Amino acid sequence: MMGLLGKKIKMTQLFDEKGRVIPCTIVKLGPCYVVQKKVKEKDNYCAIQLGFEKVKKGNKPMTGHFKKANLPVLRYLKEFRVDNPDGFELGAEIKIKDVFKEGDLVDVTGWTKGRGFAGGMKRWGWKGGPASHGSQSHRRIGSLGSGTDPGRPWKGRTLPGHYGCEKVTIKNLKILKIDEENNLAYISGAIPGYSNSLVIVKKAKR
Amino acid sequence: MEKKIADFKVGDTIKVHFKYFEGNTEKHGSFEGVVLAIRGKNESKTFTVRKISYGVGVERIFPLYSPLITKIEIKKRAKVRRAKLYYLRERKSLKLKKERVVSKEELEKEAKKEASGVKSEEVKKES
């Protein structure tokens, strides 16, 4: 089980063999570097730590951490569980083709666009009130629940509040095309987040 | 994006040759009519073609870069003053005022002109 870190570039479309349009997202996947290995004896679990995207200048503690793997400072770090970390070399470069091939199903994790303090219609899909005929309750909540019994709103009642900036995983998206030269993967469908935001692409769980 | 498609404009009468699939067999068809609109950008550009078939108006929208389109022939050119000719939907005839049939030679000449135009621009950039 392995994955890669990447960056969402933009959405576009591709044609399949029958000429149908497939919407897809271009993701810059890797190259990632092995920064650290977690081993059973020392850390009580097995994983490798991958880094992605060079930073102009890192701070001193980070420079020290990356120096152990003989790497420049990288912006993002993420651990991936592996059965045997000995198969990886410290500082090794991992590219798309080392992990994925065209046609693979993947789970993509990203952070959704922030919407700030959002009303119930946007946040929970409430229907809202009538738009006209003198109704003044266009986007209001309406009722919170029943009357004397139970005498309180139920737990989990949907209300306005902060919406977005969540970690969201979209499952079973397909890698349609890989552009090795530019480290680009064309992944079917939409992916959460802004352009240039971090995404984590893993092999599909099922 | 490869540019294999003839340069047509809104108002032109074109014939679109395309492939389609019935089950798994590949078939060929064509559709001739007036270009009502070209919309979208980059790879998602589409164009709308309208024709009158047995007195009934029929419209088809094609993705410009669809691999199914094999050829686009320009039959007539027309001068129009709108970017979208949706007003033709209210008419029984698709005849436009400033319409003229274009010959193959004319189109070839145009293509050559365009090609040479590109070249001269390149030269300018280099110098």
Tab-separated table of C-alpha atoms in Angstrom, chain B residues 8-12 34-40 45-49 78-89 96:
chain	number	residue	atom	x	y	z
B	8	PHE	CA	-15.263	28.101	-39.887
B	9	LYS	CA	-17.138	30.984	-38.354
B	10	VAL	CA	-20.576	31.552	-36.966
B	11	GLY	CA	-22.999	31.857	-39.901
B	12	ASP	CA	-21.095	29.522	-42.216
B	34	VAL	CA	-25.609	26.605	-40.371
B	35	VAL	CA	-23.246	27.227	-37.459
B	36	LEU	CA	-25.362	28.956	-34.822
B	37	ALA	CA	-22.804	29.309	-32.085
B	38	ILE	CA	-19.260	28.479	-31.049
B	39	ARG	CA	-18.860	28.391	-27.319
B	40	GLY	CA	-16.476	27.257	-24.601
B	45	LYS	CA	-15.017	24.178	-27.154
B	46	THR	CA	-18.243	23.144	-28.860
B	47	PHE	CA	-20.203	24.339	-31.863
B	48	THR	CA	-23.897	24.141	-32.678
B	49	VAL	CA	-25.150	23.315	-36.169
B	78	ALA	CA	-21.891	34.440	-44.585
B	79	LYS	CA	-21.352	37.820	-43.015
B	80	VAL	CA	-23.240	38.045	-39.745
B	81	ARG	CA	-23.369	40.714	-37.076
B	82	ARG	CA	-23.993	38.500	-34.039
B	83	ALA	CA	-21.734	36.022	-32.253
B	84	LYS	CA	-24.711	33.737	-31.594
B	85	LEU	CA	-27.382	33.291	-34.244
B	86	TYR	CA	-30.118	32.065	-31.942
B	87	TYR	CA	-32.576	34.369	-33.714
B	88	LEU	CA	-32.581	31.883	-36.590
B	89	ARG	CA	-34.587	29.528	-34.399
B	96	LEU	CA	-28.813	34.585	-44.366
